Short mmCIF file of C-alpha atoms in Angstrom, two decimals:
data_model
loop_
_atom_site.label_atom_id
_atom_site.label_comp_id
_atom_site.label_asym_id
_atom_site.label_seq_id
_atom_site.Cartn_x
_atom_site.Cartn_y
_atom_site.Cartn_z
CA UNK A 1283 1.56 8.23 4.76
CA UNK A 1284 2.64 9.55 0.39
CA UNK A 1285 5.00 22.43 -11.29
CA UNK A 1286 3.60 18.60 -12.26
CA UNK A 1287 6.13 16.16 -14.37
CA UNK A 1288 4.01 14.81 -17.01
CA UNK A 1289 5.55 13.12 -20.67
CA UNK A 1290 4.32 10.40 -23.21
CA UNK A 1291 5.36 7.06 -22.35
CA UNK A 1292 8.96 6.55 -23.40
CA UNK A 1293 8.19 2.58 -23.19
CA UNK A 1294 5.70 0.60 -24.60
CA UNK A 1295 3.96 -1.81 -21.89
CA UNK A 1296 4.77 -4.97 -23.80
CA UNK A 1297 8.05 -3.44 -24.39
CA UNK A 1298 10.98 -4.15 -22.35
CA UNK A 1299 14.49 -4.23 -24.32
CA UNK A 1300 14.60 -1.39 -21.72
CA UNK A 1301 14.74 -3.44 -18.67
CA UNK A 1302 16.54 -6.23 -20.43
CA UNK A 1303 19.62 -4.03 -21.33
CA UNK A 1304 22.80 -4.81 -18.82
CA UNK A 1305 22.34 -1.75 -17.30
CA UNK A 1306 18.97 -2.21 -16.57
CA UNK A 1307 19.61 -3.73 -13.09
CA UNK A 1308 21.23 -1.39 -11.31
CA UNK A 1309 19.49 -1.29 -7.74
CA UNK A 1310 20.30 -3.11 -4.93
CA UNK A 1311 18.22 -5.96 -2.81
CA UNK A 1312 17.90 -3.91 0.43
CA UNK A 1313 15.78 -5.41 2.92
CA UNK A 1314 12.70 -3.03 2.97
CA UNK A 1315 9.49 -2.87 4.63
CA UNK A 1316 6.24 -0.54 4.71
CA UNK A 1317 5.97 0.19 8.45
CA UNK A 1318 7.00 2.39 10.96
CA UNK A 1319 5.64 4.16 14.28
CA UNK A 1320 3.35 6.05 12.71
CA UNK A 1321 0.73 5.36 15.30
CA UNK A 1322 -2.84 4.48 15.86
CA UNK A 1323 -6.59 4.80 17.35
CA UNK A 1324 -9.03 3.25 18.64
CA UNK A 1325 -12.24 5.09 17.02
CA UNK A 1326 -14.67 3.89 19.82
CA UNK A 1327 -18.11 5.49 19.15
CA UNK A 1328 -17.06 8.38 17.44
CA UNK A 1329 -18.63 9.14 14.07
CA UNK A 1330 -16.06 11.87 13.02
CA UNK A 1331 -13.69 9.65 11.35
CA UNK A 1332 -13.66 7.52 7.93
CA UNK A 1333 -16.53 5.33 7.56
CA UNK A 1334 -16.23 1.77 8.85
CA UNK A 1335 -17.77 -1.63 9.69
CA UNK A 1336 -17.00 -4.08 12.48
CA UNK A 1337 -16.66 -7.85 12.04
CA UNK A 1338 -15.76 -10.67 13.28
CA UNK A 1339 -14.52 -14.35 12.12
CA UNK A 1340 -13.68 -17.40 13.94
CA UNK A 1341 -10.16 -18.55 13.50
CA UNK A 1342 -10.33 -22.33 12.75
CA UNK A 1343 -6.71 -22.44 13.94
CA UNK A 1344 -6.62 -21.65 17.32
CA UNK A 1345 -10.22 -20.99 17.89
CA UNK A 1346 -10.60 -17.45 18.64
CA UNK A 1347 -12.97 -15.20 17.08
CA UNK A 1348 -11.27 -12.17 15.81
CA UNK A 1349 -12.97 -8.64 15.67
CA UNK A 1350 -11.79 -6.24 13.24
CA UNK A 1351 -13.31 -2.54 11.98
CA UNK A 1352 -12.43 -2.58 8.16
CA UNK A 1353 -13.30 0.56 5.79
CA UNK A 1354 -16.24 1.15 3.40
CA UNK A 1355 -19.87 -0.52 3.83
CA UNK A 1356 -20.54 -4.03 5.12
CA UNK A 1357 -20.04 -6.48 2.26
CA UNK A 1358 -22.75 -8.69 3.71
CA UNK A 1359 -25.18 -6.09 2.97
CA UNK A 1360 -24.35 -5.40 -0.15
CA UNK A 1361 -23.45 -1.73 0.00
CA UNK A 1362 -21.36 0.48 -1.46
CA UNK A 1363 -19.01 3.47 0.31
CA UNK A 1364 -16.95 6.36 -1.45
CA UNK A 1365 -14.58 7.71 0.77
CA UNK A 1366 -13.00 11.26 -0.10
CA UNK A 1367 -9.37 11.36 -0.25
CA UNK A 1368 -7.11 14.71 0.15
CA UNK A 1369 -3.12 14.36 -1.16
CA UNK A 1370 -1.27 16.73 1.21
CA UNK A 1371 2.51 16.07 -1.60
CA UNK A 1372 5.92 16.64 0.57
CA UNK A 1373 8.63 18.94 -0.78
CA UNK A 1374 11.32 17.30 1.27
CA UNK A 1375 15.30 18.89 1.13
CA UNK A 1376 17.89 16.54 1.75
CA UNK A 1377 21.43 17.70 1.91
CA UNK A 1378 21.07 20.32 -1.16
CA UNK A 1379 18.71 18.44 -2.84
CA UNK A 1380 15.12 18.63 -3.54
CA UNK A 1381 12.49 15.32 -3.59
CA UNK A 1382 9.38 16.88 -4.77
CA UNK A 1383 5.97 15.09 -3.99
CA UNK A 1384 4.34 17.61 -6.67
CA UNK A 1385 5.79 16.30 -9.14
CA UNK A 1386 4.11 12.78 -8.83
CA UNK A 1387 1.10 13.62 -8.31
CA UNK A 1388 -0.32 13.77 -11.59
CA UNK A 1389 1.07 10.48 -12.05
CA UNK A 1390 -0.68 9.13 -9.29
CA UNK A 1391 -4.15 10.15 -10.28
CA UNK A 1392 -3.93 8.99 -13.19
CA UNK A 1393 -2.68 5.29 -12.07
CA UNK A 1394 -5.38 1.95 -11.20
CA UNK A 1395 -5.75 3.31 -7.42
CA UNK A 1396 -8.18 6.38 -8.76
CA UNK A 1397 -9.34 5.36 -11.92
CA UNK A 1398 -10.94 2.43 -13.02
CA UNK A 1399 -9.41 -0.99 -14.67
CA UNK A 1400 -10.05 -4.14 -15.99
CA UNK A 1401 -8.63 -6.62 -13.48
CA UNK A 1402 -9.53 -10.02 -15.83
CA UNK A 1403 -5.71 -10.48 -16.86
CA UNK A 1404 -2.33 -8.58 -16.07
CA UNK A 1405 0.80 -8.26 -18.58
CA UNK A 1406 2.94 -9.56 -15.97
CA UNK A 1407 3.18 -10.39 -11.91
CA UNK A 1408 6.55 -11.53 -9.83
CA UNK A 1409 7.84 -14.31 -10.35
CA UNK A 1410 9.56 -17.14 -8.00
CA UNK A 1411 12.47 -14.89 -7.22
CA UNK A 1412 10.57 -11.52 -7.25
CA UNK A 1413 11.94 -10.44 -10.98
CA UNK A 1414 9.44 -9.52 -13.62
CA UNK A 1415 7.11 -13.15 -14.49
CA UNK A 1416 4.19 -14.11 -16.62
CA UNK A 1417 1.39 -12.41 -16.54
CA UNK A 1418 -1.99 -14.15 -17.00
CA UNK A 1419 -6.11 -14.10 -15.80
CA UNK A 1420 -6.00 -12.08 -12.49
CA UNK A 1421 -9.32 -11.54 -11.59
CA UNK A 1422 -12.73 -11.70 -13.86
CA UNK A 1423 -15.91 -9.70 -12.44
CA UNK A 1424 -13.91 -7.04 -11.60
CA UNK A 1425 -14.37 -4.44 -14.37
CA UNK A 1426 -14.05 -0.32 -14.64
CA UNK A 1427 -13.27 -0.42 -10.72
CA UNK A 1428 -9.87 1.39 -8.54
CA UNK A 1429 -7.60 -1.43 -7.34
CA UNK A 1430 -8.60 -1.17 -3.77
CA UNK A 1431 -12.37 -1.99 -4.93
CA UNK A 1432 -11.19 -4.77 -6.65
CA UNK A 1433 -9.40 -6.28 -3.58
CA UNK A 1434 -11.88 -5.81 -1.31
CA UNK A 1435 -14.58 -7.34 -3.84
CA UNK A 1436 -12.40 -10.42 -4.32
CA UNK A 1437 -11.77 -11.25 -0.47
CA UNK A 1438 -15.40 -10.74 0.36
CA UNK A 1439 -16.04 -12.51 -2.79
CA UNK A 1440 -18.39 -10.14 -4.29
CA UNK A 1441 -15.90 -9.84 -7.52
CA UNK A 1442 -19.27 -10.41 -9.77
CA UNK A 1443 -21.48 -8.17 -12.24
CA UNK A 1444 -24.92 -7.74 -9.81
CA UNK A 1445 -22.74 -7.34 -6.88
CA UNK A 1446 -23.86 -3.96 -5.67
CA UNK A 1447 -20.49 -4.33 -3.50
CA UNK A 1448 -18.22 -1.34 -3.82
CA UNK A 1449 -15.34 0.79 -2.11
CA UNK A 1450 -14.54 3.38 -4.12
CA UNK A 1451 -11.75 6.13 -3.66
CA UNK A 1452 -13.37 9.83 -4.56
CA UNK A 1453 -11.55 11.92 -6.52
CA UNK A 1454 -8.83 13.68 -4.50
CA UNK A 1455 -8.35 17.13 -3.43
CA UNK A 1456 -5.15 17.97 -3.53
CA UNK A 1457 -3.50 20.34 -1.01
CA UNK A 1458 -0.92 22.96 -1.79
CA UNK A 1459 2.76 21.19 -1.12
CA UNK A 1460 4.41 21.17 2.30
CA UNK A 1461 8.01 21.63 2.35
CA UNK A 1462 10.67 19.58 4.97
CA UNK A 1463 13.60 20.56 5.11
CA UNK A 1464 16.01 17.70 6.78
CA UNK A 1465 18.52 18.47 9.03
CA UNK A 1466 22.31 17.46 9.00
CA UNK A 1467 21.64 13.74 10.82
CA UNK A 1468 18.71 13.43 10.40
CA UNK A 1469 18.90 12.53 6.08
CA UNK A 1470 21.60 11.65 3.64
CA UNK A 1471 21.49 10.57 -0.08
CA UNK A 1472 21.76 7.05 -0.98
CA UNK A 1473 22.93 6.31 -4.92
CA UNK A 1474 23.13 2.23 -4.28
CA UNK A 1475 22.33 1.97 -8.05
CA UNK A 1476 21.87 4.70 -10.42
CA UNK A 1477 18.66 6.19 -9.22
CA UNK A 1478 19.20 9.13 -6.09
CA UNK A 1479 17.10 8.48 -2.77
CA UNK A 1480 16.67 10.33 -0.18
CA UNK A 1481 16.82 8.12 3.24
CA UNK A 1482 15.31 10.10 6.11
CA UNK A 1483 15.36 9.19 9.91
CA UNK A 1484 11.96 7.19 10.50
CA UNK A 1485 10.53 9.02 13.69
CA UNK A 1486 12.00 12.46 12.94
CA UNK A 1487 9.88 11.93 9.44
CA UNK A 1488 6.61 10.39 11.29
CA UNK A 1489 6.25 13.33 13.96
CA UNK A 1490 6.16 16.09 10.80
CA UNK A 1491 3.60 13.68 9.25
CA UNK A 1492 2.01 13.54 12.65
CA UNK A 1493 2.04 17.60 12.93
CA UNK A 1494 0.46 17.86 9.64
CA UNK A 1495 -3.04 16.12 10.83
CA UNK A 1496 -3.59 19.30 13.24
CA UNK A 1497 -2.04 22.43 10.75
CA UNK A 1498 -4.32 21.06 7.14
CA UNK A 1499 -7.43 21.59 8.91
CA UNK A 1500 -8.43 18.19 7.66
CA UNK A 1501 -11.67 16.33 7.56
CA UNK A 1502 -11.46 13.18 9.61
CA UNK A 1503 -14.47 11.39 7.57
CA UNK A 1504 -11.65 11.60 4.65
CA UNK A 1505 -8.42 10.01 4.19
CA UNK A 1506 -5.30 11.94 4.12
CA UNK A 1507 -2.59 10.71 1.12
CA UNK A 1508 1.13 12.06 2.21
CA UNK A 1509 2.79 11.55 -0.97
CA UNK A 1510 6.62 11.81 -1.58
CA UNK A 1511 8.93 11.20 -4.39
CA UNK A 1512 11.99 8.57 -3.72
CA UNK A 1513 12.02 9.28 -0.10
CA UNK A 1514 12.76 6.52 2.58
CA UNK A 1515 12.77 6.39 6.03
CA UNK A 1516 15.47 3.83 8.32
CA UNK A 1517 15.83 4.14 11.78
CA UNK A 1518 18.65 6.38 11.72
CA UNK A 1519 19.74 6.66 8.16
CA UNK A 1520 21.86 3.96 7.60
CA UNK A 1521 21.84 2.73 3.95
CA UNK A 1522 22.31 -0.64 5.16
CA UNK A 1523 19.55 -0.72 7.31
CA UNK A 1524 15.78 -2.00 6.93
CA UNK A 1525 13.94 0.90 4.14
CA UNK A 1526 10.83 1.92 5.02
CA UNK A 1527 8.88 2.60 1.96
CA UNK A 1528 5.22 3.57 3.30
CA UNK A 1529 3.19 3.38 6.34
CA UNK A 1530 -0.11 4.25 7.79
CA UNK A 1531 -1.67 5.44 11.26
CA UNK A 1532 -3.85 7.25 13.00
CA UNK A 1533 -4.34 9.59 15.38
CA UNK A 1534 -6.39 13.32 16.56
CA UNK A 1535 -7.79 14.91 13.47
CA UNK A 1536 -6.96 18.49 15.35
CA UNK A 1537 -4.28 20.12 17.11
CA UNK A 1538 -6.99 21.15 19.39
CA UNK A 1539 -7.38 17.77 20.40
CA UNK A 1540 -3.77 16.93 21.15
CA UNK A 1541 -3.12 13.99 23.68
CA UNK A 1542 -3.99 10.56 23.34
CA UNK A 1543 -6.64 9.83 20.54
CA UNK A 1544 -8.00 7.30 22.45
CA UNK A 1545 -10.48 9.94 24.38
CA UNK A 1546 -14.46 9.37 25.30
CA UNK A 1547 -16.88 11.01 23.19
CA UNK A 1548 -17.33 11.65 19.47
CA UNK A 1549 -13.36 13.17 19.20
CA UNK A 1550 -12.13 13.35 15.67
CA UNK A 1551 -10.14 10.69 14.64
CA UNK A 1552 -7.87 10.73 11.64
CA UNK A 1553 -6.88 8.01 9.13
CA UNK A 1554 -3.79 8.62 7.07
CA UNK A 1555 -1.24 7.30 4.81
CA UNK A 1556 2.51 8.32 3.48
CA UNK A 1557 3.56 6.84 0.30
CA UNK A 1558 6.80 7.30 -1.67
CA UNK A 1559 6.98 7.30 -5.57
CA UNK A 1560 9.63 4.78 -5.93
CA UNK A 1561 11.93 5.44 -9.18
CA UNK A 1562 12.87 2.61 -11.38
CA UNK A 1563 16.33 1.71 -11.17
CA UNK A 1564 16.65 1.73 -7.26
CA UNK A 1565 15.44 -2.05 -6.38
CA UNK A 1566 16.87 -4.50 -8.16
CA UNK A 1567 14.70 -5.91 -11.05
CA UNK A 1568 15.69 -9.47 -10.75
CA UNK A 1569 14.61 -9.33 -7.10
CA UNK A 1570 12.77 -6.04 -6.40
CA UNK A 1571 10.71 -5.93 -9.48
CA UNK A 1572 7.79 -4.70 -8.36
CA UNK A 1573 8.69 -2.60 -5.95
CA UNK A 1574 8.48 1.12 -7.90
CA UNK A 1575 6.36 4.07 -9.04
CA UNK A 1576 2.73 3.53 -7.09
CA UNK A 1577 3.70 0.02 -5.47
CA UNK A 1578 4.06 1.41 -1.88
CA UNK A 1579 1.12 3.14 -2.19
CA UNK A 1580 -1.04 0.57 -3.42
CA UNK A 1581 0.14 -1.60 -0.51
CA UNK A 1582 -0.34 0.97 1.86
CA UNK A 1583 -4.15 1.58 0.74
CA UNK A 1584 -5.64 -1.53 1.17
CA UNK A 1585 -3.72 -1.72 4.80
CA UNK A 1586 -5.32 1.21 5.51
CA UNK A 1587 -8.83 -0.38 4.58
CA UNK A 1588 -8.64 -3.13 6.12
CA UNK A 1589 -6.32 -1.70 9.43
CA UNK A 1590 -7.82 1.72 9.06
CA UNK A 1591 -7.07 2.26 13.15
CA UNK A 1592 -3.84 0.37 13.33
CA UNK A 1593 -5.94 -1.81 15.99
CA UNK A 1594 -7.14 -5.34 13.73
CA UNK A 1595 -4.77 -7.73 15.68
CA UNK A 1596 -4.81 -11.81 14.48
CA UNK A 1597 -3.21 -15.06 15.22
CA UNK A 1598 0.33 -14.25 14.85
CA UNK A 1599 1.69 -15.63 11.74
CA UNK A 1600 5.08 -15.20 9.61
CA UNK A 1601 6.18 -15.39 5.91
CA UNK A 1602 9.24 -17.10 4.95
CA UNK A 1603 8.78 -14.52 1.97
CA UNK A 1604 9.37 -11.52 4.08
CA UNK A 1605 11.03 -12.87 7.04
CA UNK A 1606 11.67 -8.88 8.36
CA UNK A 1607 8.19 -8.58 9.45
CA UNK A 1608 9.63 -11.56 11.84
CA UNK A 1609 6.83 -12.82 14.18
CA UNK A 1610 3.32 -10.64 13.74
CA UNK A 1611 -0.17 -10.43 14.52
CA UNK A 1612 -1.05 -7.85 12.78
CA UNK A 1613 -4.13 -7.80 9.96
CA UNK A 1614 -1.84 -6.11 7.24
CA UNK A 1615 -2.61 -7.94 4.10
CA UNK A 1616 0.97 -6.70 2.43
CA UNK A 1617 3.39 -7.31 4.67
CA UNK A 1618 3.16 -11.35 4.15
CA UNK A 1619 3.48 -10.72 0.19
CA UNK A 1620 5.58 -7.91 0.18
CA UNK A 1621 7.65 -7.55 -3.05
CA UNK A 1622 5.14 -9.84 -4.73
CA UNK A 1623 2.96 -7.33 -7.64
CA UNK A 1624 1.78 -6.96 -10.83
CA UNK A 1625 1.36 -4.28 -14.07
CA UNK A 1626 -1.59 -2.93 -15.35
CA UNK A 1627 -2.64 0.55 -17.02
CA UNK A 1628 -0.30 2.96 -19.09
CA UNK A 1629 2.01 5.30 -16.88
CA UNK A 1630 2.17 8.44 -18.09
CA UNK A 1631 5.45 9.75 -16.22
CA UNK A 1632 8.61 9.02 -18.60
CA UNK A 1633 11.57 7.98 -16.08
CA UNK A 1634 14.93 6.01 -17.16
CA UNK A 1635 13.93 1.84 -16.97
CA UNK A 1636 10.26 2.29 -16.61
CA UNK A 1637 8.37 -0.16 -18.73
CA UNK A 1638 5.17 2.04 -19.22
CA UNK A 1639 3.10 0.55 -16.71
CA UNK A 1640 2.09 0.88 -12.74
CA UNK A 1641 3.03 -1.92 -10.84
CA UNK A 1642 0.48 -2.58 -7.93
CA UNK A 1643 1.08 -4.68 -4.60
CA UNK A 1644 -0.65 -7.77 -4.00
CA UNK A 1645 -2.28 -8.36 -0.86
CA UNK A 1646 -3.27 -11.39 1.23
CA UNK A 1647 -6.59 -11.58 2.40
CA UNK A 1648 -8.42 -12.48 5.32
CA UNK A 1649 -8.48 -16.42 5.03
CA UNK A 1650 -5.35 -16.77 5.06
CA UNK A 1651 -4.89 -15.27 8.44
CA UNK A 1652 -7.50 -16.72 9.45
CA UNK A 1653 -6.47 -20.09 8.34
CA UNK A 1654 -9.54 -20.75 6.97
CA UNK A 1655 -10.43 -22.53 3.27
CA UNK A 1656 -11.16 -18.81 1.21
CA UNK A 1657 -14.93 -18.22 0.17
CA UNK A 1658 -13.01 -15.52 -1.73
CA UNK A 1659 -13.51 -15.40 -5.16
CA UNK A 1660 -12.09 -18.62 -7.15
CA UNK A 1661 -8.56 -18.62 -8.49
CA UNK A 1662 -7.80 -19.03 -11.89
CA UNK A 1663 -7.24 -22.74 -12.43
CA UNK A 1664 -10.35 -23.50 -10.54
CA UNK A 1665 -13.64 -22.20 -10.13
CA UNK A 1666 -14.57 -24.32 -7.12
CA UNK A 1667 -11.27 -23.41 -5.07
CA UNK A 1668 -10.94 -20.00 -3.37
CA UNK A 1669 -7.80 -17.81 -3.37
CA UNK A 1670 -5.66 -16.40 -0.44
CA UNK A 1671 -4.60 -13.68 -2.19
CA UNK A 1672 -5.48 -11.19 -4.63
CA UNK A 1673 -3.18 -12.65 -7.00
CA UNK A 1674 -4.41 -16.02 -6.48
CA UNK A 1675 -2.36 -18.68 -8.71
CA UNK A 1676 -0.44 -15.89 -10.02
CA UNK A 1677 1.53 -15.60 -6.98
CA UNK A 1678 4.35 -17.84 -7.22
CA UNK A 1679 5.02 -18.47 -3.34
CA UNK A 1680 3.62 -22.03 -2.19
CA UNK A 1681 3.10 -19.88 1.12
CA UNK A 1682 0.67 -17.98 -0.30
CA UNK A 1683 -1.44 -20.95 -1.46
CA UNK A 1684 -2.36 -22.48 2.29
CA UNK A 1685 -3.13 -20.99 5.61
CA UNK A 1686 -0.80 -18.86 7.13
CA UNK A 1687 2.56 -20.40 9.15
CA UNK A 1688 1.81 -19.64 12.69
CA UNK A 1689 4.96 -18.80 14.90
#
């Protein structure tokens, strides 16, 4: 907010004389980000929205206790949530051509973020430069479970077998397509490599999105997927602008209820995310690895978990590894690690320089913007030392392995 395409995999997942052949690295290092002004709400009492707790933890930094609403069931209770999902996929026309969500869609069901994994090792994460790396033990306890559960297990630390723990992702419904047509100036194509985008203006893209919550008839206890295939938004497209690559909001679940979503009373309020499928071939694979088929997505999932309202603010804090989120306070556990990921599961969609698999986003968790020393589940090299993020000592980034910078 994010007729089917479906082949054998061309490319084994241990396989990848693919990616190592000199045309393999075609893309470009664009600066890219998963934000935009997609808006949010503050759900107040309402219950007609997605299910949520509120918390609160004590910064050790600058001693201010931070309240945040986060999706699911209260981990300190032990419970368990499943939160219905509907895919509303984007037909978007760009100058003569078409970018269909549809045909993604099939891929994305079938990927780690709706159907259940092992997590105890990965075939291969980023490395120091954000290329392919070494894979390795990624996190044990976490077993038959969607990606987002096993984040949100391993930052509330409840990554074991009689954890009872659990936010699970239902099986979708998925809507019939909606079709954008782009105006002249408002999209162009961008071929920077050998894979065709479609770069749309950001805020002529994120009212549509926005004008969608009122005409799907949507239920605001679910959350709404906008999926699209190699579609990015810029402020204005300018190829050599900052990419937008996913983003997620909120705002009134009904175009009855237009106006601010910040109302009194039980109003609807809707949670949402737009995703694009990102083609191999497009990022650079010595310094954008990561960064295709259900990456955006993933990242913009467990945002939306633990953001749901766009309203979770902390101390501010930066990332020398993505320096173009510049100076934030913002609870958005993949902005600090953007471009950092790793593989896992067999993709089923066939597509030039694709090595088989889906790579997924890893996210930093709430210690480290909390600056606090992690109760999170261990990392790898040592069971009596917590992790900061979900790819513990498999992230590369010394950043990622302390508090965060504050700014």
């Amino acid at each position: 907010m994010a007729a089917i395409l479906l082949a054998s995999v061309g490319v084994m997942a241990d396989d990848d004389s693919a990616a190592d052949s000199p045309e393999a690295d075609p893309g470009v290092d664009l600066q890219a980000t998963t934000t935009t002004d997609f808006g949010g709400a503050t759900p107040l009492g309402t219950s007609r929205t997605v299910r949520h707790w509120s918390g609160q933890t004590a910064n050790t930094s600058d001693e201010v206790t931070y309240r945040y609403n986060i999706v699911g069931a209260d981990p300190s209770t032990g419970g368990s949530a499943v939160i219905g999902v509907d895919i509303i996929p984007l037909n978007v026309n760009v100058a003569g051509r078409s970018f269909n969500g549809t045909d993604v869609v099939a891929a994305v069901l079938a990927s780690p973020l709706f159907q259940g994994n092992s997590y105890a090792r990965t075939a291969a994460a980023t490395n120091a430069n954000r290329g392919k790396g070494m894979g390795g033990a990624l996190s044990s306890g976490n077993d038959g479970v969607q990606l987002l559960d096993a984040t949100m297990r391993a930052q509330f630390n409840q990554a074991t077998a009689d954890s009872t723990y659990h936010l699970v992702l239902d099986a979708p419904v998925v809507f019939d397509p909606v079709t954008i047509d782009v105006p002249d100036g408002k999209g162009i194509l961008m071929t920077p490599g050998l894979v065709t985008y479609a770069n749309v203006d950001s805020h002529w893209f994120a009212t549509r999105v926005q004008n969608q919550l009122g005409r799907q008839h949507l239920d605001p206890t679910r959350l709404a997927v906008f999926l699209t295939d190699d579609v990015i938004l810029s402020d204005g497209p300018n190829p050599a602008g900052s990419l937008v690559l996913g983003a997620h909001g909120a705002g009134p679940a009904t175009s009855s209820s237009s106006g601010s979503a910040h109302g009194s009373g039980n109003q609807a309020v809707q949670t949402f995310v737009w995703a694009s499928w990102l083609t191999p071939g497009f990022f650079s694979r010595s310094t954008g690895w990561a960064k295709q088929d259900v990456y955006s997505l993933s990242h913009e999932l467990a945002e939306w978990a633990n953001n749901p309202f766009g309203d979770n603010t902390v101390q501010p804090w930066t990332s020398d590894r993505a320096m173009q989120y510049g100076c934030s306070n913002e609870f958005e556990t993949g902005d600090p690690v953007f471009g950092y990921g790793f593989t896992l599961g067999r993709n089923p969609l066939h597509e030039r320089f694709s090595d088989g698999t889906y790579h997924l986003s890893d996210e930093a968790l709430l210690p480290w913007f909390m600056r606090s020393a992690p109760e999170t589940q261990a990392t790898q090299h040592d069971a009596t030392v917590g992790r900061y993020t979900f790819l513990g000592d498999l992230n590369p980034a010394a950043t990622f392995h302390q508090p965060a910078p504050t700014c």
